[in-house]
């Protein structure tokens, strides 16, 4: 009789495997999302496929590009890590006890690295278009807000040098994102069936882009902004990236980090305080416990 050997638990079965999934899911999210911005800002004009100025059609490309990027990023990582792909999601799920606190920092690291690597690959593919756009505009890279905007966010000029307006925008936008994610994954409510969740979460991002996007670029994800921001700093955009300063804003880098983290907690809190008790009362205590994405295994 063949001797049985004990199965050795590989690193991919534990936290390291979840980090790999978060890395790749965030990489796909940023690759497609930033890619859509590159098409709208430098790809179409530089290739001769668009002769008009940047306008509403370009914004639709960006909004739908980011929405579809979320869909496919979630499909890549969802079955392994829960596909947070966003430090605000990770923090919010930990705060509502759907996710273990010990995994928060590792998830954040994987998400930021995935975003950084995606930004590097987009730059490798679009650097000719970026350089051509800067040459046509007659400005050096470290003064080009337009080409920087391919990678990371900045506030609209009407905010002036105020930090409160963009911060509020990020809090509200991310609160909407997490509120609706909570609704879409809650099987006690009208959660979508048959793996439709990622599509609807992607539509949430499209909706946020169409309703709040022009205020501050709707980062709504600290890794989505900070990873590419760090890359652009190393690649020559200088102070526009870090500390995040230009003609009408200064020291902006922290707002797309702090705002989404606060907003995520607000969004999950609103859902759990308003909808959660109603569901509990209607369904009874037996239906109260719900596992969240990547809930700790027994």
PDB file of C-alpha atoms in Angstrom:
ATOM      1  CA  UNK A   1       0.000   0.000   0.000  1.00  0.00           C
ATOM      2  CA  UNK A   2       1.401   3.357  -0.991  1.00  0.00           C
ATOM      3  CA  UNK A   3       2.485   5.420   1.965  1.00  0.00           C
ATOM      4  CA  UNK A   4       0.493   8.595   2.459  1.00  0.00           C
ATOM      5  CA  UNK A   5       2.418  11.838   2.743  1.00  0.00           C
ATOM      6  CA  UNK A   6       1.103  14.819   4.602  1.00  0.00           C
ATOM      7  CA  UNK A   7       0.027  17.697   2.407  1.00  0.00           C
ATOM      8  CA  UNK A   8       2.366  20.614   2.941  1.00  0.00           C
ATOM      9  CA  UNK A   9       0.623  23.941   3.080  1.00  0.00           C
ATOM     10  CA  UNK A  10       2.255  26.212   0.507  1.00  0.00           C
ATOM     11  CA  UNK A  11       2.666  29.946   0.920  1.00  0.00           C
ATOM     12  CA  UNK A  12       0.085  30.546  -1.800  1.00  0.00           C
ATOM     13  CA  UNK A  13      -2.642  29.077   0.400  1.00  0.00           C
ATOM     14  CA  UNK A  14      -2.306  31.717   3.091  1.00  0.00           C
ATOM     15  CA  UNK A  15      -1.887  35.456   3.352  1.00  0.00           C
ATOM     16  CA  UNK A  16       0.864  35.514   0.717  1.00  0.00           C
ATOM     17  CA  UNK A  17      -1.526  34.070  -1.854  1.00  0.00           C
ATOM     18  CA  UNK A  18      -4.127  36.687  -0.984  1.00  0.00           C
ATOM     19  CA  UNK A  19      -1.499  39.407  -1.352  1.00  0.00           C
ATOM     20  CA  UNK A  20      -0.597  38.072  -4.799  1.00  0.00           C
ATOM     21  CA  UNK A  21      -4.261  38.218  -5.768  1.00  0.00           C
ATOM     22  CA  UNK A  22      -4.603  41.775  -4.450  1.00  0.00           C
ATOM     23  CA  UNK A  23      -1.453  42.767  -6.316  1.00  0.00           C
ATOM     24  CA  UNK A  24      -2.653  41.350  -9.627  1.00  0.00           C
ATOM     25  CA  UNK A  25      -6.241  42.531  -9.230  1.00  0.00           C
ATOM     26  CA  UNK A  26      -5.085  46.066  -8.447  1.00  0.00           C
ATOM     27  CA  UNK A  27      -2.599  45.878 -11.308  1.00  0.00           C
ATOM     28  CA  UNK A  28      -5.409  45.023 -13.746  1.00  0.00           C
ATOM     29  CA  UNK A  29      -7.618  47.755 -12.278  1.00  0.00           C
ATOM     30  CA  UNK A  30      -4.929  50.402 -12.708  1.00  0.00           C
ATOM     31  CA  UNK A  31      -3.672  49.123 -16.042  1.00  0.00           C
ATOM     32  CA  UNK A  32      -7.089  49.452 -17.674  1.00  0.00           C
ATOM     33  CA  UNK A  33      -8.114  52.556 -15.727  1.00  0.00           C
ATOM     34  CA  UNK A  34      -4.958  54.572 -16.345  1.00  0.00           C
ATOM     35  CA  UNK A  35      -4.902  53.235 -19.881  1.00  0.00           C
ATOM     36  CA  UNK A  36      -8.309  54.774 -20.549  1.00  0.00           C
ATOM     37  CA  UNK A  37      -7.043  58.143 -19.304  1.00  0.00           C
ATOM     38  CA  UNK A  38      -3.950  57.855 -21.498  1.00  0.00           C
ATOM     39  CA  UNK A  39      -6.161  57.217 -24.533  1.00  0.00           C
ATOM     40  CA  UNK A  40      -8.351  60.235 -23.741  1.00  0.00           C
ATOM     41  CA  UNK A  41      -5.525  62.671 -22.879  1.00  0.00           C
ATOM     42  CA  UNK A  42      -2.674  61.839 -25.273  1.00  0.00           C
ATOM     43  CA  UNK A  43      -3.570  58.774 -27.326  1.00  0.00           C
ATOM     44  CA  UNK A  44      -6.480  60.070 -29.374  1.00  0.00           C
ATOM     45  CA  UNK A  45      -5.089  63.607 -29.944  1.00  0.00           C
ATOM     46  CA  UNK A  46      -1.536  62.453 -30.596  1.00  0.00           C
ATOM     47  CA  UNK A  47      -2.504  59.693 -33.020  1.00  0.00           C
ATOM     48  CA  UNK A  48      -4.606  62.019 -35.177  1.00  0.00           C
ATOM     49  CA  UNK A  49      -7.810  60.183 -34.295  1.00  0.00           C
ATOM     50  CA  UNK A  50      -9.205  63.247 -32.529  1.00  0.00           C
ATOM     51  CA  UNK A  51      -8.939  66.846 -33.686  1.00  0.00           C
ATOM     52  CA  UNK A  52     -11.228  68.511 -31.127  1.00  0.00           C
ATOM     53  CA  UNK A  53     -10.171  69.570 -27.650  1.00  0.00           C
ATOM     54  CA  UNK A  54     -10.645  67.317 -24.629  1.00  0.00           C
ATOM     55  CA  UNK A  55     -14.375  67.228 -23.980  1.00  0.00           C
ATOM     56  CA  UNK A  56     -17.367  65.212 -22.731  1.00  0.00           C
ATOM     57  CA  UNK A  57     -16.639  62.251 -25.014  1.00  0.00           C
ATOM     58  CA  UNK A  58     -13.170  61.928 -23.502  1.00  0.00           C
ATOM     59  CA  UNK A  59     -14.689  61.995 -20.028  1.00  0.00           C
ATOM     60  CA  UNK A  60     -17.039  59.168 -20.994  1.00  0.00           C
ATOM     61  CA  UNK A  61     -14.032  57.129 -22.122  1.00  0.00           C
ATOM     62  CA  UNK A  62     -12.411  57.687 -18.731  1.00  0.00           C
ATOM     63  CA  UNK A  63     -15.550  56.988 -16.687  1.00  0.00           C
ATOM     64  CA  UNK A  64     -16.384  53.772 -18.515  1.00  0.00           C
ATOM     65  CA  UNK A  65     -12.735  52.765 -18.662  1.00  0.00           C
ATOM     66  CA  UNK A  66     -12.427  52.900 -14.877  1.00  0.00           C
ATOM     67  CA  UNK A  67     -15.750  51.140 -14.395  1.00  0.00           C
ATOM     68  CA  UNK A  68     -14.767  48.233 -16.633  1.00  0.00           C
ATOM     69  CA  UNK A  69     -11.334  48.164 -15.010  1.00  0.00           C
ATOM     70  CA  UNK A  70     -13.018  47.551 -11.656  1.00  0.00           C
ATOM     71  CA  UNK A  71     -15.137  44.748 -13.125  1.00  0.00           C
ATOM     72  CA  UNK A  72     -12.184  42.779 -14.434  1.00  0.00           C
ATOM     73  CA  UNK A  73      -9.930  43.517 -11.473  1.00  0.00           C
ATOM     74  CA  UNK A  74     -12.588  42.051  -9.178  1.00  0.00           C
ATOM     75  CA  UNK A  75     -12.941  38.967 -11.358  1.00  0.00           C
ATOM     76  CA  UNK A  76      -9.185  38.385 -11.187  1.00  0.00           C
ATOM     77  CA  UNK A  77      -8.913  38.457  -7.391  1.00  0.00           C
ATOM     78  CA  UNK A  78     -12.426  38.021  -6.016  1.00  0.00           C
ATOM     79  CA  UNK A  79     -12.352  34.302  -5.296  1.00  0.00           C
ATOM     80  CA  UNK A  80      -9.030  34.486  -3.456  1.00  0.00           C
ATOM     81  CA  UNK A  81      -8.775  37.749  -1.534  1.00  0.00           C
ATOM     82  CA  UNK A  82     -12.263  39.225  -1.832  1.00  0.00           C
ATOM     83  CA  UNK A  83     -10.843  41.694  -4.379  1.00  0.00           C
ATOM     84  CA  UNK A  84     -10.632  44.733  -2.145  1.00  0.00           C
ATOM     85  CA  UNK A  85      -8.205  46.454  -4.575  1.00  0.00           C
ATOM     86  CA  UNK A  86      -8.552  49.567  -2.442  1.00  0.00           C
ATOM     87  CA  UNK A  87      -7.162  50.380   1.026  1.00  0.00           C
ATOM     88  CA  UNK A  88     -10.426  52.139   1.879  1.00  0.00           C
ATOM     89  CA  UNK A  89     -12.330  48.896   1.271  1.00  0.00           C
ATOM     90  CA  UNK A  90      -9.844  46.907   3.347  1.00  0.00           C
ATOM     91  CA  UNK A  91      -9.996  49.346   6.269  1.00  0.00           C
ATOM     92  CA  UNK A  92     -13.782  49.566   6.160  1.00  0.00           C
ATOM     93  CA  UNK A  93     -14.277  45.796   6.143  1.00  0.00           C
ATOM     94  CA  UNK A  94     -11.841  45.438   9.046  1.00  0.00           C
ATOM     95  CA  UNK A  95     -13.705  48.122  10.992  1.00  0.00           C
ATOM     96  CA  UNK A  96     -17.035  46.312  10.490  1.00  0.00           C
ATOM     97  CA  UNK A  97     -15.407  43.010  11.557  1.00  0.00           C
ATOM     98  CA  UNK A  98     -15.720  41.386   8.139  1.00  0.00           C
ATOM     99  CA  UNK A  99     -11.943  41.200   7.786  1.00  0.00           C
ATOM    100  CA  UNK A 100      -9.035  40.484  10.161  1.00  0.00           C
ATOM    101  CA  UNK A 101      -6.985  43.492  11.233  1.00  0.00           C
ATOM    102  CA  UNK A 102      -3.712  41.586  10.880  1.00  0.00           C
ATOM    103  CA  UNK A 103      -4.205  41.480   7.102  1.00  0.00           C
ATOM    104  CA  UNK A 104      -4.839  45.204   6.626  1.00  0.00           C
ATOM    105  CA  UNK A 105      -1.244  46.404   6.160  1.00  0.00           C
ATOM    106  CA  UNK A 106      -0.229  43.458   3.920  1.00  0.00           C
ATOM    107  CA  UNK A 107      -3.252  44.107   1.704  1.00  0.00           C
ATOM    108  CA  UNK A 108      -2.398  47.814   1.536  1.00  0.00           C
ATOM    109  CA  UNK A 109       1.167  47.009   0.509  1.00  0.00           C
ATOM    110  CA  UNK A 110       0.046  44.636  -2.244  1.00  0.00           C
ATOM    111  CA  UNK A 111      -2.447  47.197  -3.559  1.00  0.00           C
ATOM    112  CA  UNK A 112       0.048  50.066  -3.697  1.00  0.00           C
ATOM    113  CA  UNK A 113       2.711  47.925  -5.385  1.00  0.00           C
ATOM    114  CA  UNK A 114       0.182  46.672  -7.944  1.00  0.00           C
ATOM    115  CA  UNK A 115      -0.811  50.254  -8.726  1.00  0.00           C
ATOM    116  CA  UNK A 116       2.820  51.362  -9.023  1.00  0.00           C
ATOM    117  CA  UNK A 117       3.723  48.550 -11.435  1.00  0.00           C
ATOM    118  CA  UNK A 118       0.639  49.209 -13.568  1.00  0.00           C
ATOM    119  CA  UNK A 119       1.595  52.888 -13.840  1.00  0.00           C
ATOM    120  CA  UNK A 120       5.089  51.889 -14.946  1.00  0.00           C
ATOM    121  CA  UNK A 121       3.730  49.634 -17.695  1.00  0.00           C
ATOM    122  CA  UNK A 122       1.319  52.280 -18.966  1.00  0.00           C
ATOM    123  CA  UNK A 123       4.192  54.761 -19.080  1.00  0.00           C
ATOM    124  CA  UNK A 124       6.313  52.264 -21.030  1.00  0.00           C
ATOM    125  CA  UNK A 125       3.526  51.953 -23.612  1.00  0.00           C
ATOM    126  CA  UNK A 126       2.577  55.639 -23.824  1.00  0.00           C
ATOM    127  CA  UNK A 127       5.823  57.512 -23.206  1.00  0.00           C
ATOM    128  CA  UNK A 128       6.124  58.474 -26.879  1.00  0.00           C
ATOM    129  CA  UNK A 129       2.636  59.992 -26.820  1.00  0.00           C
ATOM    130  CA  UNK A 130       3.388  61.722 -23.512  1.00  0.00           C
ATOM    131  CA  UNK A 131       6.640  63.232 -24.812  1.00  0.00           C
ATOM    132  CA  UNK A 132       4.945  64.326 -28.050  1.00  0.00           C
ATOM    133  CA  UNK A 133       2.164  66.043 -26.106  1.00  0.00           C
ATOM    134  CA  UNK A 134       4.655  67.898 -23.919  1.00  0.00           C
ATOM    135  CA  UNK A 135       6.707  68.912 -26.952  1.00  0.00           C
ATOM    136  CA  UNK A 136       3.626  70.221 -28.740  1.00  0.00           C
ATOM    137  CA  UNK A 137       2.617  72.180 -25.640  1.00  0.00           C
ATOM    138  CA  UNK A 138       6.159  73.535 -25.320  1.00  0.00           C
ATOM    139  CA  UNK A 139       6.525  72.688 -21.637  1.00  0.00           C
ATOM    140  CA  UNK A 140       8.868  70.378 -19.723  1.00  0.00           C
ATOM    141  CA  UNK A 141       7.548  67.290 -18.027  1.00  0.00           C
ATOM    142  CA  UNK A 142       7.750  68.725 -14.518  1.00  0.00           C
ATOM    143  CA  UNK A 143       5.340  71.502 -15.548  1.00  0.00           C
ATOM    144  CA  UNK A 144       2.870  69.319 -17.455  1.00  0.00           C
ATOM    145  CA  UNK A 145      -0.232  68.841 -15.370  1.00  0.00           C
ATOM    146  CA  UNK A 146      -2.064  67.369 -18.360  1.00  0.00           C
ATOM    147  CA  UNK A 147       0.290  64.422 -18.823  1.00  0.00           C
ATOM    148  CA  UNK A 148       0.633  63.957 -15.074  1.00  0.00           C
ATOM    149  CA  UNK A 149      -3.156  63.615 -14.882  1.00  0.00           C
ATOM    150  CA  UNK A 150      -2.910  60.353 -16.817  1.00  0.00           C
ATOM    151  CA  UNK A 151      -1.547  58.741 -13.685  1.00  0.00           C
ATOM    152  CA  UNK A 152      -2.848  60.503 -10.568  1.00  0.00           C
ATOM    153  CA  UNK A 153      -5.359  63.095  -9.482  1.00  0.00           C
ATOM    154  CA  UNK A 154      -5.501  66.804  -8.705  1.00  0.00           C
ATOM    155  CA  UNK A 155      -8.247  69.255  -7.641  1.00  0.00           C
ATOM    156  CA  UNK A 156     -10.199  71.452 -10.028  1.00  0.00           C
ATOM    157  CA  UNK A 157      -9.004  75.044 -10.306  1.00  0.00           C
ATOM    158  CA  UNK A 158     -12.212  76.435  -8.808  1.00  0.00           C
ATOM    159  CA  UNK A 159     -11.171  75.058  -5.405  1.00  0.00           C
ATOM    160  CA  UNK A 160      -8.174  77.391  -5.370  1.00  0.00           C
ATOM    161  CA  UNK A 161      -5.685  76.380  -2.686  1.00  0.00           C
ATOM    162  CA  UNK A 162      -8.431  75.125  -0.361  1.00  0.00           C
ATOM    163  CA  UNK A 163      -7.997  71.586   0.914  1.00  0.00           C
ATOM    164  CA  UNK A 164     -11.490  71.251   2.397  1.00  0.00           C
ATOM    165  CA  UNK A 165     -13.414  71.092  -0.897  1.00  0.00           C
ATOM    166  CA  UNK A 166     -11.359  68.261  -2.441  1.00  0.00           C
ATOM    167  CA  UNK A 167     -11.228  66.419   0.893  1.00  0.00           C
ATOM    168  CA  UNK A 168     -15.019  66.574   1.196  1.00  0.00           C
ATOM    169  CA  UNK A 169     -15.317  65.367  -2.395  1.00  0.00           C
ATOM    170  CA  UNK A 170     -13.149  62.330  -1.649  1.00  0.00           C
ATOM    171  CA  UNK A 171     -15.032  61.550   1.548  1.00  0.00           C
ATOM    172  CA  UNK A 172     -18.412  61.728  -0.174  1.00  0.00           C
ATOM    173  CA  UNK A 173     -17.326  59.819  -3.300  1.00  0.00           C
ATOM    174  CA  UNK A 174     -15.781  56.971  -1.316  1.00  0.00           C
ATOM    175  CA  UNK A 175     -18.686  56.879   1.120  1.00  0.00           C
ATOM    176  CA  UNK A 176     -21.020  56.323  -1.843  1.00  0.00           C
ATOM    177  CA  UNK A 177     -18.714  53.580  -3.149  1.00  0.00           C
ATOM    178  CA  UNK A 178     -18.613  51.670   0.147  1.00  0.00           C
ATOM    179  CA  UNK A 179     -22.296  52.194   0.915  1.00  0.00           C
ATOM    180  CA  UNK A 180     -23.232  50.622  -2.404  1.00  0.00           C
ATOM    181  CA  UNK A 181     -20.630  47.857  -2.154  1.00  0.00           C
ATOM    182  CA  UNK A 182     -22.121  46.917   1.230  1.00  0.00           C
ATOM    183  CA  UNK A 183     -25.564  46.776  -0.354  1.00  0.00           C
ATOM    184  CA  UNK A 184     -24.371  44.727  -3.323  1.00  0.00           C
ATOM    185  CA  UNK A 185     -22.584  42.064  -1.245  1.00  0.00           C
ATOM    186  CA  UNK A 186     -25.250  41.751   1.462  1.00  0.00           C
ATOM    187  CA  UNK A 187     -27.152  38.526   0.771  1.00  0.00           C
ATOM    188  CA  UNK A 188     -29.787  39.535   3.345  1.00  0.00           C
ATOM    189  CA  UNK A 189     -30.709  42.387   1.016  1.00  0.00           C
ATOM    190  CA  UNK A 190     -31.245  42.272  -2.774  1.00  0.00           C
ATOM    191  CA  UNK A 191     -27.667  41.213  -3.572  1.00  0.00           C
ATOM    192  CA  UNK A 192     -27.099  40.330  -7.242  1.00  0.00           C
ATOM    193  CA  UNK A 193     -26.995  36.652  -8.114  1.00  0.00           C
ATOM    194  CA  UNK A 194     -24.727  34.513 -10.278  1.00  0.00           C
ATOM    195  CA  UNK A 195     -21.460  36.488 -10.184  1.00  0.00           C
ATOM    196  CA  UNK A 196     -23.080  39.736 -11.329  1.00  0.00           C
ATOM    197  CA  UNK A 197     -21.661  41.661  -8.364  1.00  0.00           C
ATOM    198  CA  UNK A 198     -18.456  42.816 -10.112  1.00  0.00           C
ATOM    199  CA  UNK A 199     -20.429  44.285 -13.023  1.00  0.00           C
ATOM    200  CA  UNK A 200     -22.639  46.292 -10.713  1.00  0.00           C
ATOM    201  CA  UNK A 201     -19.727  47.476  -8.579  1.00  0.00           C
ATOM    202  CA  UNK A 202     -18.107  48.623 -11.829  1.00  0.00           C
ATOM    203  CA  UNK A 203     -21.275  50.555 -12.649  1.00  0.00           C
ATOM    204  CA  UNK A 204     -21.041  52.222  -9.237  1.00  0.00           C
ATOM    205  CA  UNK A 205     -17.605  53.546 -10.209  1.00  0.00           C
ATOM    206  CA  UNK A 206     -18.979  54.743 -13.556  1.00  0.00           C
ATOM    207  CA  UNK A 207     -21.765  56.561 -11.725  1.00  0.00           C
ATOM    208  CA  UNK A 208     -19.328  58.235  -9.324  1.00  0.00           C
ATOM    209  CA  UNK A 209     -17.156  59.339 -12.249  1.00  0.00           C
ATOM    210  CA  UNK A 210     -20.166  60.857 -13.999  1.00  0.00           C
ATOM    211  CA  UNK A 211     -21.442  62.662 -10.897  1.00  0.00           C
ATOM    212  CA  UNK A 212     -18.378  63.616  -8.832  1.00  0.00           C
ATOM    213  CA  UNK A 213     -15.431  63.019 -11.146  1.00  0.00           C
ATOM    214  CA  UNK A 214     -14.517  66.534 -12.228  1.00  0.00           C
ATOM    215  CA  UNK A 215     -14.060  67.923  -8.709  1.00  0.00           C
ATOM    216  CA  UNK A 216     -10.843  66.066  -7.946  1.00  0.00           C
ATOM    217  CA  UNK A 217     -10.508  63.186 -10.386  1.00  0.00           C
ATOM    218  CA  UNK A 218     -12.466  60.718  -8.185  1.00  0.00           C
ATOM    219  CA  UNK A 219      -9.500  58.807  -6.829  1.00  0.00           C
ATOM    220  CA  UNK A 220     -11.762  57.167  -4.159  1.00  0.00           C
ATOM    221  CA  UNK A 221      -8.874  54.737  -3.620  1.00  0.00           C
ATOM    222  CA  UNK A 222      -5.593  55.613  -1.857  1.00  0.00           C
ATOM    223  CA  UNK A 223      -3.594  52.952  -3.738  1.00  0.00           C
ATOM    224  CA  UNK A 224      -5.010  54.064  -7.101  1.00  0.00           C
ATOM    225  CA  UNK A 225      -3.624  57.547  -6.485  1.00  0.00           C
ATOM    226  CA  UNK A 226      -0.495  57.029  -4.391  1.00  0.00           C
ATOM    227  CA  UNK A 227       1.087  54.193  -6.397  1.00  0.00           C
ATOM    228  CA  UNK A 228       1.038  56.100  -9.718  1.00  0.00           C
ATOM    229  CA  UNK A 229       1.833  59.370  -7.920  1.00  0.00           C
ATOM    230  CA  UNK A 230       4.995  57.793  -6.531  1.00  0.00           C
ATOM    231  CA  UNK A 231       5.916  56.515  -9.991  1.00  0.00           C
ATOM    232  CA  UNK A 232       5.451  59.922 -11.623  1.00  0.00           C
ATOM    233  CA  UNK A 233       7.627  61.525  -8.957  1.00  0.00           C
ATOM    234  CA  UNK A 234      10.492  59.185  -9.848  1.00  0.00           C
ATOM    235  CA  UNK A 235       9.833  59.600 -13.578  1.00  0.00           C
ATOM    236  CA  UNK A 236      10.245  63.371 -13.685  1.00  0.00           C
ATOM    237  CA  UNK A 237       6.960  65.107 -12.860  1.00  0.00           C
ATOM    238  CA  UNK A 238       8.577  66.435  -9.694  1.00  0.00           C
ATOM    239  CA  UNK A 239       6.572  68.579  -7.297  1.00  0.00           C
ATOM    240  CA  UNK A 240       3.324  68.108  -9.224  1.00  0.00           C
ATOM    241  CA  UNK A 241       3.418  64.527  -7.945  1.00  0.00           C
ATOM    242  CA  UNK A 242       5.042  65.029  -4.553  1.00  0.00           C
ATOM    243  CA  UNK A 243       4.204  66.981  -2.527  1.00  0.00           C
ATOM    244  CA  UNK A 244       1.428  67.635  -5.038  1.00  0.00           C
ATOM    245  CA  UNK A 245       1.849  71.309  -5.888  1.00  0.00           C
ATOM    246  CA  UNK A 246       0.945  73.362  -8.947  1.00  0.00           C
ATOM    247  CA  UNK A 247      -0.345  76.841  -9.684  1.00  0.00           C
ATOM    248  CA  UNK A 248      -3.570  76.587  -7.635  1.00  0.00           C
ATOM    249  CA  UNK A 249      -2.877  73.721  -5.205  1.00  0.00           C
ATOM    250  CA  UNK A 250      -0.059  72.724  -2.893  1.00  0.00           C
ATOM    251  CA  UNK A 251       0.736  69.754  -0.683  1.00  0.00           C
ATOM    252  CA  UNK A 252      -2.205  67.856  -2.162  1.00  0.00           C
ATOM    253  CA  UNK A 253      -0.746  64.320  -1.966  1.00  0.00           C
ATOM    254  CA  UNK A 254      -2.431  63.357   1.341  1.00  0.00           C
ATOM    255  CA  UNK A 255      -6.001  64.242   0.373  1.00  0.00           C
ATOM    256  CA  UNK A 256      -6.616  61.243  -1.963  1.00  0.00           C
ATOM    257  CA  UNK A 257      -5.319  59.040   0.862  1.00  0.00           C
ATOM    258  CA  UNK A 258      -7.045  60.430   3.947  1.00  0.00           C
ATOM    259  CA  UNK A 259     -10.318  61.371   2.219  1.00  0.00           C
ATOM    260  CA  UNK A 260     -11.091  57.868   0.901  1.00  0.00           C
ATOM    261  CA  UNK A 261     -10.117  56.196   4.192  1.00  0.00           C
ATOM    262  CA  UNK A 262     -12.549  58.438   6.068  1.00  0.00           C
ATOM    263  CA  UNK A 263     -15.204  58.127   3.381  1.00  0.00           C
ATOM    264  CA  UNK A 264     -15.054  54.345   3.382  1.00  0.00           C
ATOM    265  CA  UNK A 265     -15.710  54.248   7.124  1.00  0.00           C
ATOM    266  CA  UNK A 266     -18.578  56.705   6.697  1.00  0.00           C
ATOM    267  CA  UNK A 267     -20.171  54.667   3.905  1.00  0.00           C
ATOM    268  CA  UNK A 268     -20.038  51.343   5.726  1.00  0.00           C
ATOM    269  CA  UNK A 269     -21.172  53.027   8.937  1.00  0.00           C
ATOM    270  CA  UNK A 270     -24.211  54.555   7.265  1.00  0.00           C
ATOM    271  CA  UNK A 271     -25.209  51.205   5.750  1.00  0.00           C
ATOM    272  CA  UNK A 272     -24.718  49.296   8.992  1.00  0.00           C
ATOM    273  CA  UNK A 273     -26.515  51.890  11.117  1.00  0.00           C
ATOM    274  CA  UNK A 274     -29.522  52.427   8.846  1.00  0.00           C
ATOM    275  CA  UNK A 275     -30.047  49.294   6.743  1.00  0.00           C
ATOM    276  CA  UNK A 276     -28.416  46.683   8.996  1.00  0.00           C
ATOM    277  CA  UNK A 277     -30.833  47.018  11.934  1.00  0.00           C
ATOM    278  CA  UNK A 278     -33.850  46.909   9.597  1.00  0.00           C
ATOM    279  CA  UNK A 279     -32.616  43.678   8.006  1.00  0.00           C
ATOM    280  CA  UNK A 280     -31.906  42.207  11.431  1.00  0.00           C
ATOM    281  CA  UNK A 281     -35.379  43.062  12.680  1.00  0.00           C
ATOM    282  CA  UNK A 282     -37.081  41.620   9.612  1.00  0.00           C
ATOM    283  CA  UNK A 283     -35.006  38.478   9.179  1.00  0.00           C
ATOM    284  CA  UNK A 284     -34.333  37.619  12.790  1.00  0.00           C
ATOM    285  CA  UNK A 285     -31.168  36.789  14.683  1.00  0.00           C
ATOM    286  CA  UNK A 286     -30.652  33.534  12.781  1.00  0.00           C
ATOM    287  CA  UNK A 287     -29.979  35.476   9.598  1.00  0.00           C
ATOM    288  CA  UNK A 288     -27.852  38.191  11.195  1.00  0.00           C
ATOM    289  CA  UNK A 289     -24.361  36.785  10.681  1.00  0.00           C
ATOM    290  CA  UNK A 290     -23.025  37.384   7.179  1.00  0.00           C
ATOM    291  CA  UNK A 291     -19.548  36.582   5.973  1.00  0.00           C
ATOM    292  CA  UNK A 292     -17.762  39.406   4.220  1.00  0.00           C
ATOM    293  CA  UNK A 293     -15.089  39.129   1.552  1.00  0.00           C
ATOM    294  CA  UNK A 294     -12.011  37.269   2.798  1.00  0.00           C
ATOM    295  CA  UNK A 295     -13.482  36.735   6.233  1.00  0.00           C
ATOM    296  CA  UNK A 296     -11.050  34.944   8.507  1.00  0.00           C
ATOM    297  CA  UNK A 297     -11.254  31.165   8.124  1.00  0.00           C
ATOM    298  CA  UNK A 298     -11.944  29.100  11.254  1.00  0.00           C
TER     299      UNK A 298
END
